CSV table of C-alpha atoms and ligand atoms in Angstrom, one decimal:
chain,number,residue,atom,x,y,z
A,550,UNK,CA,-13.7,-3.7,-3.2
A,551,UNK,CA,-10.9,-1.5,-1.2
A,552,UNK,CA,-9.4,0.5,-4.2
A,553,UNK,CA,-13.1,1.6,-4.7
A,554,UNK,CA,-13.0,2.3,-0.7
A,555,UNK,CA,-9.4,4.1,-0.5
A,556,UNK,CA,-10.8,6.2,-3.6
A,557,UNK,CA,-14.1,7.7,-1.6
A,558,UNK,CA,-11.6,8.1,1.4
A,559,UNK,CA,-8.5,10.0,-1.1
A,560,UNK,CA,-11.9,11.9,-2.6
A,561,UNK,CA,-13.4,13.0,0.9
A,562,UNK,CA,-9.5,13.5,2.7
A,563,UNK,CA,-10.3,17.2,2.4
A,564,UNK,CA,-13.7,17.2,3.7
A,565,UNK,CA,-13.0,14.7,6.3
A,566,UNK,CA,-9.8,16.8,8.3
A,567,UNK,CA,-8.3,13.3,7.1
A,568,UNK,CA,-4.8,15.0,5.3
A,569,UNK,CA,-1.8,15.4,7.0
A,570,UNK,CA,0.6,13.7,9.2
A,571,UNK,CA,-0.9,11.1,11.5
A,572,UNK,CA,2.0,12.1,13.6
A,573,UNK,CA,3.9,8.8,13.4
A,574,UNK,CA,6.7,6.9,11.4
A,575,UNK,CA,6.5,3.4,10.4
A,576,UNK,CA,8.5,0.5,10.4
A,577,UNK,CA,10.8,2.3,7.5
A,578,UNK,CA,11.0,5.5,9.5
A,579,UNK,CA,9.1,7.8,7.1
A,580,UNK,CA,6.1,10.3,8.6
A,581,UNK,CA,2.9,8.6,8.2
A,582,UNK,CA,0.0,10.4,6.8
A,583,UNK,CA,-3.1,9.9,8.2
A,584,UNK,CA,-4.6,8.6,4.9
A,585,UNK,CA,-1.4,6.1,4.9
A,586,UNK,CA,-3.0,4.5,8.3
A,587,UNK,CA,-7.0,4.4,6.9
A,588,UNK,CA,-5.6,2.9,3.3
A,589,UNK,CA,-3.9,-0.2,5.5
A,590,UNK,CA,-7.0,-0.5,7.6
A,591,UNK,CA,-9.1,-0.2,4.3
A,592,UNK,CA,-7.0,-3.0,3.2
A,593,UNK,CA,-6.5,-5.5,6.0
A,594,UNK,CA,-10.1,-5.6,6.7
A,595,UNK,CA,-10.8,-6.1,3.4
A,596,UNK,CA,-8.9,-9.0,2.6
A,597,UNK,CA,-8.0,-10.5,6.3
A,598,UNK,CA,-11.5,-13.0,5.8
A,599,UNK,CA,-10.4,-14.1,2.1
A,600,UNK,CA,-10.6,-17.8,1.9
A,601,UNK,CA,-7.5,-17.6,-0.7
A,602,UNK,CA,-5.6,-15.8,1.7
A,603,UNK,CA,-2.8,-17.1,4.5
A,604,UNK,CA,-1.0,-13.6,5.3
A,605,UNK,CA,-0.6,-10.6,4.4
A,606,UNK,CA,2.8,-7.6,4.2
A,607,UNK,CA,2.3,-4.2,4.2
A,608,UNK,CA,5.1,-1.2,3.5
A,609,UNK,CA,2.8,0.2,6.8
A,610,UNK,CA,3.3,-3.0,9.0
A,611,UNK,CA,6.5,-4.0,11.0
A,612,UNK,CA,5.7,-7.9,10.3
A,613,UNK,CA,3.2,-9.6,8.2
A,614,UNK,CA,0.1,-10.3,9.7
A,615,UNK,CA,-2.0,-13.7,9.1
A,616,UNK,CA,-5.6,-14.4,8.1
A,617,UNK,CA,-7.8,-16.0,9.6
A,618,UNK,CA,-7.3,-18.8,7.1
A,619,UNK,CA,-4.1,-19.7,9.1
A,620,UNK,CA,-5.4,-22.9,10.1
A,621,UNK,CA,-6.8,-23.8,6.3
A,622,UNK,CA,-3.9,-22.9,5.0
A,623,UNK,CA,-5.1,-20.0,2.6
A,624,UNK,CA,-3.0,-20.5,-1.5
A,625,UNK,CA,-1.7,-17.4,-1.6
A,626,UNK,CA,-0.1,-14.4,0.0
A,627,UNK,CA,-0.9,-10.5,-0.5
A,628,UNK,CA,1.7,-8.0,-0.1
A,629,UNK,CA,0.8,-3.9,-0.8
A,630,UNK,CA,1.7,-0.4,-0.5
A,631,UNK,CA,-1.8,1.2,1.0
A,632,UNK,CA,-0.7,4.5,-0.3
A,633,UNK,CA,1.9,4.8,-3.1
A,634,UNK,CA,3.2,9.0,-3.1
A,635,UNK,CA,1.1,9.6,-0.3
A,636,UNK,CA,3.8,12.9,0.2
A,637,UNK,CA,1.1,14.1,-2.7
A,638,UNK,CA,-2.4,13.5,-0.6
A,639,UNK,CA,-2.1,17.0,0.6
A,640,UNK,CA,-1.3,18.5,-2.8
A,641,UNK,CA,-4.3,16.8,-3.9
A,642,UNK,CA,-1.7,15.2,-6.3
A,643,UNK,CA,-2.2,11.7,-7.7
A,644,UNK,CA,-1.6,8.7,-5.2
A,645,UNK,CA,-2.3,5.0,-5.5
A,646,UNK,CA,-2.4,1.7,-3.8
A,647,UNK,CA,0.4,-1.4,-5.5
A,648,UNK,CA,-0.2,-4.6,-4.6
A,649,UNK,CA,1.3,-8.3,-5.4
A,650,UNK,CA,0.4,-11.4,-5.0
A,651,UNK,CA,2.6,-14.8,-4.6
A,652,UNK,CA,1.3,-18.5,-3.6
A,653,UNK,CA,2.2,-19.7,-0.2
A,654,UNK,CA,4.7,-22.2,-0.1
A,655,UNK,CA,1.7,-25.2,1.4
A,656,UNK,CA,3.9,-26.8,3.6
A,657,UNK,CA,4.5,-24.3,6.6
A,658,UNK,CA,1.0,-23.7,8.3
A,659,UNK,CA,0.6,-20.8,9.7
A,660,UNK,CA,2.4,-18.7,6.8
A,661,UNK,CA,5.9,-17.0,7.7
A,662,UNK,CA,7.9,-14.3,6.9
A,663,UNK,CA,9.9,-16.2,4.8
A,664,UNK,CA,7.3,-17.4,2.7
A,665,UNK,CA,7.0,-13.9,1.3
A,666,UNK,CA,10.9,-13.9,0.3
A,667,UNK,CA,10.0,-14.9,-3.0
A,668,UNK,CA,11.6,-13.4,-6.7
A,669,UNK,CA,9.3,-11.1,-8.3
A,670,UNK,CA,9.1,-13.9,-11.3
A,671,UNK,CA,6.9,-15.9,-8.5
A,672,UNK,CA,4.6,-13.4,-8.8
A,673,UNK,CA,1.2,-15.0,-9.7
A,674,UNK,CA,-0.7,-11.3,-10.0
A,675,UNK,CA,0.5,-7.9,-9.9
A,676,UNK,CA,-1.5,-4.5,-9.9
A,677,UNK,CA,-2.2,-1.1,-8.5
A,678,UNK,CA,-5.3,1.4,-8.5
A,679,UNK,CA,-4.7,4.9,-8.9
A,680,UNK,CA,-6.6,7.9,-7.8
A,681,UNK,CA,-6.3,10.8,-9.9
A,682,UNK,CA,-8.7,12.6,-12.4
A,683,UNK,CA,-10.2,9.2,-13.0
A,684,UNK,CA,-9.9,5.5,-10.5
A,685,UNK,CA,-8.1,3.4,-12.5
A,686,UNK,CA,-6.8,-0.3,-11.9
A,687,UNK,CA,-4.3,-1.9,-14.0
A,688,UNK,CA,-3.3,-5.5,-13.6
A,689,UNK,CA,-1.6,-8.7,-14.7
A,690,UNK,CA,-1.6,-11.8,-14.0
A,691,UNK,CA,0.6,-13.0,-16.6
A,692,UNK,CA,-0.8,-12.5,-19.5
A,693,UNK,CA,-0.5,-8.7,-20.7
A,694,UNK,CA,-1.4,-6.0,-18.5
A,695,UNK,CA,-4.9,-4.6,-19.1
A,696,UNK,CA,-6.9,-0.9,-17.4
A,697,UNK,CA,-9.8,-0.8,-16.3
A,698,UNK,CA,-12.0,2.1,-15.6
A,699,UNK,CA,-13.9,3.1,-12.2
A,700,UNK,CA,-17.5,4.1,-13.1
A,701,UNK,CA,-18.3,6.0,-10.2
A,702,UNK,CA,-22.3,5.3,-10.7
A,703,UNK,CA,-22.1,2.0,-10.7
A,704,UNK,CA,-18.9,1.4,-8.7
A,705,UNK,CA,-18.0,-1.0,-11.4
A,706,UNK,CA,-14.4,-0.9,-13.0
A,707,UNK,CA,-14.9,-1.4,-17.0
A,708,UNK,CA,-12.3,-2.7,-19.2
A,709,UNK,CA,-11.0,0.9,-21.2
A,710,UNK,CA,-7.3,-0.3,-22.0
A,711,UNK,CA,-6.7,-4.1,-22.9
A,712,UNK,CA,-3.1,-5.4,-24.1
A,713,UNK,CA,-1.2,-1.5,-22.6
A,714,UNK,CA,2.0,-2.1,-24.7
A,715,UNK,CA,5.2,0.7,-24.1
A,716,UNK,CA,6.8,1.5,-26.9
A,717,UNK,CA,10.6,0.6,-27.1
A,718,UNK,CA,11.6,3.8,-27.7
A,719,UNK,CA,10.8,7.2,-26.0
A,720,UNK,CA,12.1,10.3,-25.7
A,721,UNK,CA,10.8,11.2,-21.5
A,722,UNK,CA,12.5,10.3,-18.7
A,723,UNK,CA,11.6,11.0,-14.8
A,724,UNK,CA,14.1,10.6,-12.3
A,725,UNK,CA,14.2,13.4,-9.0
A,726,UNK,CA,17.1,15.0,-10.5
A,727,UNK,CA,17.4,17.0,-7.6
A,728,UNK,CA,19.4,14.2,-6.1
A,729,UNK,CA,21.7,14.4,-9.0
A,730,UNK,CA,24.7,15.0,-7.0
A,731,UNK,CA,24.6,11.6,-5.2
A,732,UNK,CA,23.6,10.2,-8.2
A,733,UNK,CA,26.6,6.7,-9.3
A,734,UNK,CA,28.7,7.9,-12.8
A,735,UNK,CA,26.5,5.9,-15.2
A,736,UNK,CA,22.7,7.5,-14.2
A,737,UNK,CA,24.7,10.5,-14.2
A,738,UNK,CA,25.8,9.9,-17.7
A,739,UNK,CA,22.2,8.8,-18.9
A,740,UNK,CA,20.5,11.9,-18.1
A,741,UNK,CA,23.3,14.4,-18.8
A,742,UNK,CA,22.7,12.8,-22.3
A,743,UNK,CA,19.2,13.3,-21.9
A,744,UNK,CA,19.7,16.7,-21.0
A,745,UNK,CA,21.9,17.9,-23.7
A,746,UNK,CA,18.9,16.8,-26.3
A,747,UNK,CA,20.2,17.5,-29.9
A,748,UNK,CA,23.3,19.0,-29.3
A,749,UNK,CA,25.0,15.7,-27.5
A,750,UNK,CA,24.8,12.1,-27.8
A,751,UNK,CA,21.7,11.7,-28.4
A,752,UNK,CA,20.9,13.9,-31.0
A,753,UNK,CA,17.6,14.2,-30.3
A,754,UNK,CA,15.5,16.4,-27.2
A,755,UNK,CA,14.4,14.8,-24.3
A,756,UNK,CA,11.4,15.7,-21.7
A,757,UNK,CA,11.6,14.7,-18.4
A,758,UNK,CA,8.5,14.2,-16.3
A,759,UNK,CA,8.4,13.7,-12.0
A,760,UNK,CA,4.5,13.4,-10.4
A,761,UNK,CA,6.7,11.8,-7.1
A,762,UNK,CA,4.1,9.0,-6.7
A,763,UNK,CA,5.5,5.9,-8.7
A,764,UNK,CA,2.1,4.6,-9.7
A,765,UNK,CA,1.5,7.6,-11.3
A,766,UNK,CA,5.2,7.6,-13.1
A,767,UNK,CA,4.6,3.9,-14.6
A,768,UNK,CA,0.9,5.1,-15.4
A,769,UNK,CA,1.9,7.5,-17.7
A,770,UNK,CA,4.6,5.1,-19.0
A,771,UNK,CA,2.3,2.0,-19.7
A,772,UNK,CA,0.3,4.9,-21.5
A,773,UNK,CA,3.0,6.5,-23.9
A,774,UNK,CA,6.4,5.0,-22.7
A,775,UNK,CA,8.7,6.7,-20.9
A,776,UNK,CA,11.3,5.2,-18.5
A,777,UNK,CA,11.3,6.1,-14.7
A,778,UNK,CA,14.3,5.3,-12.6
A,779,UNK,CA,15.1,5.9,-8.7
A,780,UNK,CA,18.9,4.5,-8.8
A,781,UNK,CA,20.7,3.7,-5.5
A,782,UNK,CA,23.1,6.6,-4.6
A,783,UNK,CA,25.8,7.8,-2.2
A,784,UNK,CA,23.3,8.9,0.5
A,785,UNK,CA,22.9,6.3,3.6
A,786,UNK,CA,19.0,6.2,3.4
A,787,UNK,CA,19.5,5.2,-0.3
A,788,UNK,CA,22.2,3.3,-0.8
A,789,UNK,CA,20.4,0.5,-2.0
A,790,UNK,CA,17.9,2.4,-3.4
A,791,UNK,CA,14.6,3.8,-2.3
A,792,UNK,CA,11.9,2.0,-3.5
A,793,UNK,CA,10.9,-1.4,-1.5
A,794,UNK,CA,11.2,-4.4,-3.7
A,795,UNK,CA,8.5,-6.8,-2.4
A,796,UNK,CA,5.5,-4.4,-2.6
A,797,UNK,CA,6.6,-1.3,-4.7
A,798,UNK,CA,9.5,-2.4,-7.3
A,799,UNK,CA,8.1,-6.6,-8.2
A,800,UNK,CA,4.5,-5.5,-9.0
A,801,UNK,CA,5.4,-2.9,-11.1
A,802,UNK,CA,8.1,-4.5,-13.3
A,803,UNK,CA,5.3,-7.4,-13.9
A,804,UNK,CA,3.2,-5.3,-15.2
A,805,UNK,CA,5.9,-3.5,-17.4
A,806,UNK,CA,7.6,-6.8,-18.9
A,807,UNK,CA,3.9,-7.6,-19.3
A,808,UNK,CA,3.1,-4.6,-21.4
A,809,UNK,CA,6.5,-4.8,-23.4
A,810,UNK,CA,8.8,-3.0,-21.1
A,811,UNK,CA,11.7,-3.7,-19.6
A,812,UNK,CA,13.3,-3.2,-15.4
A,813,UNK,CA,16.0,-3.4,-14.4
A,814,UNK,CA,18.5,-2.1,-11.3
A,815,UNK,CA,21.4,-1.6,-13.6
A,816,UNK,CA,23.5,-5.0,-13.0
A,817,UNK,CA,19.9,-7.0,-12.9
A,818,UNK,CA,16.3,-8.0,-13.7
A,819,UNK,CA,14.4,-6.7,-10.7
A,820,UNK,CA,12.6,-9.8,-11.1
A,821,UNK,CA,15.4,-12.2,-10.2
A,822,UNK,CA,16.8,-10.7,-6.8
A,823,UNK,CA,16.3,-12.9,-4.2
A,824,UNK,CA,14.8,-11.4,-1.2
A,825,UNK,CA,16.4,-11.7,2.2
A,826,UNK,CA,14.1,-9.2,4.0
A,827,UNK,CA,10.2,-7.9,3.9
A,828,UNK,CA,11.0,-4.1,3.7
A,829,UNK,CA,14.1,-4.3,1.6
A,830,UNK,CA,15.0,-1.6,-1.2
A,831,UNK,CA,16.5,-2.2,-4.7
A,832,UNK,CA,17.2,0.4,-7.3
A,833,UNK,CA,14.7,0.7,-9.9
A,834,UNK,CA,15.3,1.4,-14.0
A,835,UNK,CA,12.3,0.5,-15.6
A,836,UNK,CA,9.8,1.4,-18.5
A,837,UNK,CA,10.6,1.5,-22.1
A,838,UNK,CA,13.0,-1.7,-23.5
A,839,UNK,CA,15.7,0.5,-25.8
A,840,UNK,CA,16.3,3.0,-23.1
A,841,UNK,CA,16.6,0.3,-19.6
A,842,UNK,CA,18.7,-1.4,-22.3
A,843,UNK,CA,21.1,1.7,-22.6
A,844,UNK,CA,21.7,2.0,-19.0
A,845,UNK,CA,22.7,-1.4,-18.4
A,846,UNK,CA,25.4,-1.1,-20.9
A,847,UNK,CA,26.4,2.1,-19.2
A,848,UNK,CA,26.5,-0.1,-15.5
A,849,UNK,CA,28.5,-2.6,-17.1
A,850,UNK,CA,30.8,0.3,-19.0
A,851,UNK,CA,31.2,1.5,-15.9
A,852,UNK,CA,31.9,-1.6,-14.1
A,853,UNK,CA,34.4,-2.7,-16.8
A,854,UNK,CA,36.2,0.1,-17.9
A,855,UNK,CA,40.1,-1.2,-17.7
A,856,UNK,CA,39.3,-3.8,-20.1
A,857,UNK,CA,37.9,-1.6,-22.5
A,858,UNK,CA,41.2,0.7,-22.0
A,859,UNK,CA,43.1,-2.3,-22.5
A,860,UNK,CA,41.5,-2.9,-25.9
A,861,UNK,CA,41.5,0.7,-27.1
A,862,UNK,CA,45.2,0.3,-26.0
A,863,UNK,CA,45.5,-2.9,-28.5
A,864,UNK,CA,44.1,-1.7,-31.2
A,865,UNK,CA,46.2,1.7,-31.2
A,866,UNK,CA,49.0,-0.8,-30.5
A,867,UNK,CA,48.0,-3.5,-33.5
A,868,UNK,CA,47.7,-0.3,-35.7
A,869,UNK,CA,50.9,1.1,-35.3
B,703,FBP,P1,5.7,5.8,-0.6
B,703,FBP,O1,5.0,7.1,-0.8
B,703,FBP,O2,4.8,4.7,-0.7
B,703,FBP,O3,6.6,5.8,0.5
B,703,FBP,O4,6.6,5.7,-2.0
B,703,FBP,C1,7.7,6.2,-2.3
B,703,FBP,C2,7.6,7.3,-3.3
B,703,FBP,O5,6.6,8.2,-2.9
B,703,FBP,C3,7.3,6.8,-4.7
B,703,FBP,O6,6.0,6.7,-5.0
B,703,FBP,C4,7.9,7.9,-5.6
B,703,FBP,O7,8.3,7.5,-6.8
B,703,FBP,C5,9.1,8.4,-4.7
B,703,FBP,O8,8.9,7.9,-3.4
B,703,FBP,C6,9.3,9.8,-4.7
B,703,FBP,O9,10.5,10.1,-4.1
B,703,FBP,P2,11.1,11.6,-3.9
B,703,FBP,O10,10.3,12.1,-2.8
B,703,FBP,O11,12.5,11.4,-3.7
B,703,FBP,O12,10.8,12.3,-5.2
C-alpha cells in the first residue's frame, strides 16, 4: 500500500537526510523536494503492475506514463499528486498524497493523454492520505466520503469516520491572504466581510485558518466545515488559479459534494470544466454549501453590476 509507504518515508525524512530540495523543478516549474521525487517513485512502482490500470498522470511527470497493462487494455486511469504541501516536509508540517481515478475510454489502446481530459463528474473514485499526527485516508467513490485510520501496528487502515458530512454553515475560512492585493473585487469582498466579524456584514466573527497543504485545509473542513479557497488573481503564475485541476482541485471537490459541501471556481462547478490540458489550473472555492454559495452570488454581482444599477435606477425612477 503506497500511502502506508510515503507515510514511513514523510516519518523517517529527518532521519534519512531525505528533506530538502532535490535541486530540480518539474514540469510546472516549482523546486522539487526530494521527498516530492521518492512519493512519485513510491507511487509508480506501486501501481505501474495493476491489472485495472492503463496509465497513469502525475503533478511530478511531464506526460502520463502507461502500465504495463497497455496491451490488455487496463479499465481505468490513476492521476495523483505524490506530495500535496510538500513546501511543509521541512517544517515537519502536515503533507499528503491526492489521487483520482477515471475509466479509460476502451477504445484507444495504449491509453492517451486525452483520455485523462475528463470532467471531474467522471470521476469513478477520489481520495487522499494525509500524514500528520495520525495517517489518515479519506475516500469516495460515490457514495459519501468515509476516514479511515492507519494503525501503525498492524499497518491496517480502520474505518474511524463513516458518512464525514460539512456543515452548511461555518464561521472559518483559509485563503493565503497575504496575496490579498492581487486578489479579483468579489474574494476581496468575501473576506473583508469576514474580517470585519460583528461589526460589518456579517454580524458575526470569523476565524481564518492556512496549514498551506490543501489536504490538510479540506481535512479540517470535512471534520468541522470551513471553506478554503485559492481564487485566480492578477499575478501571471496565477491567473487561472494555482491549484491543478486533474489531480489536486477534481478529487477534492468529490469528496466534498460527497460529504455535503459544495466547490466551486466562482462562475462554475469545478466538476464540470472540461479539461483541455494535464497540468492545467482552475480556481478553487470549496467546503461548506451556504458560504461557496455566497461567493458565487458575489462573482455574478460582480460580473453584472450595470443591470443591477439599471434596476436600482428604475425603482428610484418608478418611485418618484
Ligand atoms: P503542491 O505542494 O502539491 O505543489 O500543492 C500546492 C499547495 O501546496 C497546496 O497544497 C496549498 O493549498 C497551496 O499550494 C499553498 O499555497 P501558498 O504557498 O500560496 O500558500
Amino acid at each position: 500500500m503506497c500511502c502506508r509507504t510515503i507515510a514511513a518515508a514523510v516519518d523517517r525524512s529527518a532521519l534519512a537526510g531525505t528533506t530538502g530540495s532535490a535541486g530540480v523543478d518539474n514540469v510546472q516549474g516549482e523546486e522539487q523536494k526530494k521527498l516530492d521525487i521518492i512519493a512519485n517513485d513510491i507511487l509508480l512502482e506501486g501501481t505501474r503492475e495493476h491489472a485495472a490500470l492503463a496509465a497513469l498522470a502525475s503533478e511530478e511527470m511531464a506526460r502520463i506514463s502507461r502500465t504495463s497493462q497497455e496491451r490488455t487494455a487496463g479499465q481505468y486511469l490513476l492521476l495523483f499528486d505524490p506530495l500535496d504541501g510538500s513546501s511543509n516536509v521541512d517544517i515537519n508540517a502536515p503533507v499528503g498524497t491526492i489521487f483520482s481515478i477515471l475509466r479509460c475510454p476502451g477504445a484507444r489502446v495504449p491509453a492517451t493523454e486525452a483520455d485523462f481530459l475528463q470532467p471531474g463528474s467522471e470521476q469513478v473514485c477520489a481520495g487522499y492520505a494525509i500524514y500528520g499526527p495520525a495517517t489518515m485516508l479519506v475516500l469516495t467513490t460515490g457514495e459519501g466520503t468515509h476516514g479511515f485510520t492507519l494503525e501503525r501496528g498492524s499497518g491496517e487502515f480502520i474505518l474511524t469516520h463513516p458518512r464525514m458530512s460539512i456543515p452548511c454553515q461555518t464561521r472559518e475560512f483559509a485563503i493565503n491572504t497575504a496575496n490579498t492585493r492581487h486578489w479579483e473585487s468579489p474574494v476581496k469582498r468575501y473576506v473583508q466581510e469576514c474580517m470585519a466579524g460583528t461589526h460589518g456584514p456579517r454580524q458575526q466573527d470569523f476565524n481564518m485558518r492556512w496549514v498551506a497543504a490543501m489536504v490538510a485545509d479540506v481535512h479540517r473542513i470535512l471534520l468541522r466545515g470551513g471553506v478554503f479557497l485559492y481564487p485566480q488573481d492578477g499575478r501571471e503564475v496565477s491567473r487561472f488559479g494555482k491549484l491543478r485541476l486533474l489531480y489536486e482541485a477534481n478529487p477534492m471537490s468529490m469528496l466534498v459534494e460527497q460529504a455535503g459541501g459544495k466547490s466551486s471556481t466562482g462562475h462554475e462547478r469545478v466538476m464540470d470544466i472540461q479539461p483541455h490540458t494535464l497540468h492545467q489550473r482552475t480556481p478553487v472555492m470549496l467546503g461548506s454549501r451556504d458560504e461557496v454559495e455566497r461567493l458565487e452570488n458575489y462573482h455574478q454581482h460582480a460580473r453584472r453590476p450595470l443591470p443591477d444599477l439599471v434596476d436600482a435606477l428604475r425603482n428610484l425612477w418608478t418611485e418618484y
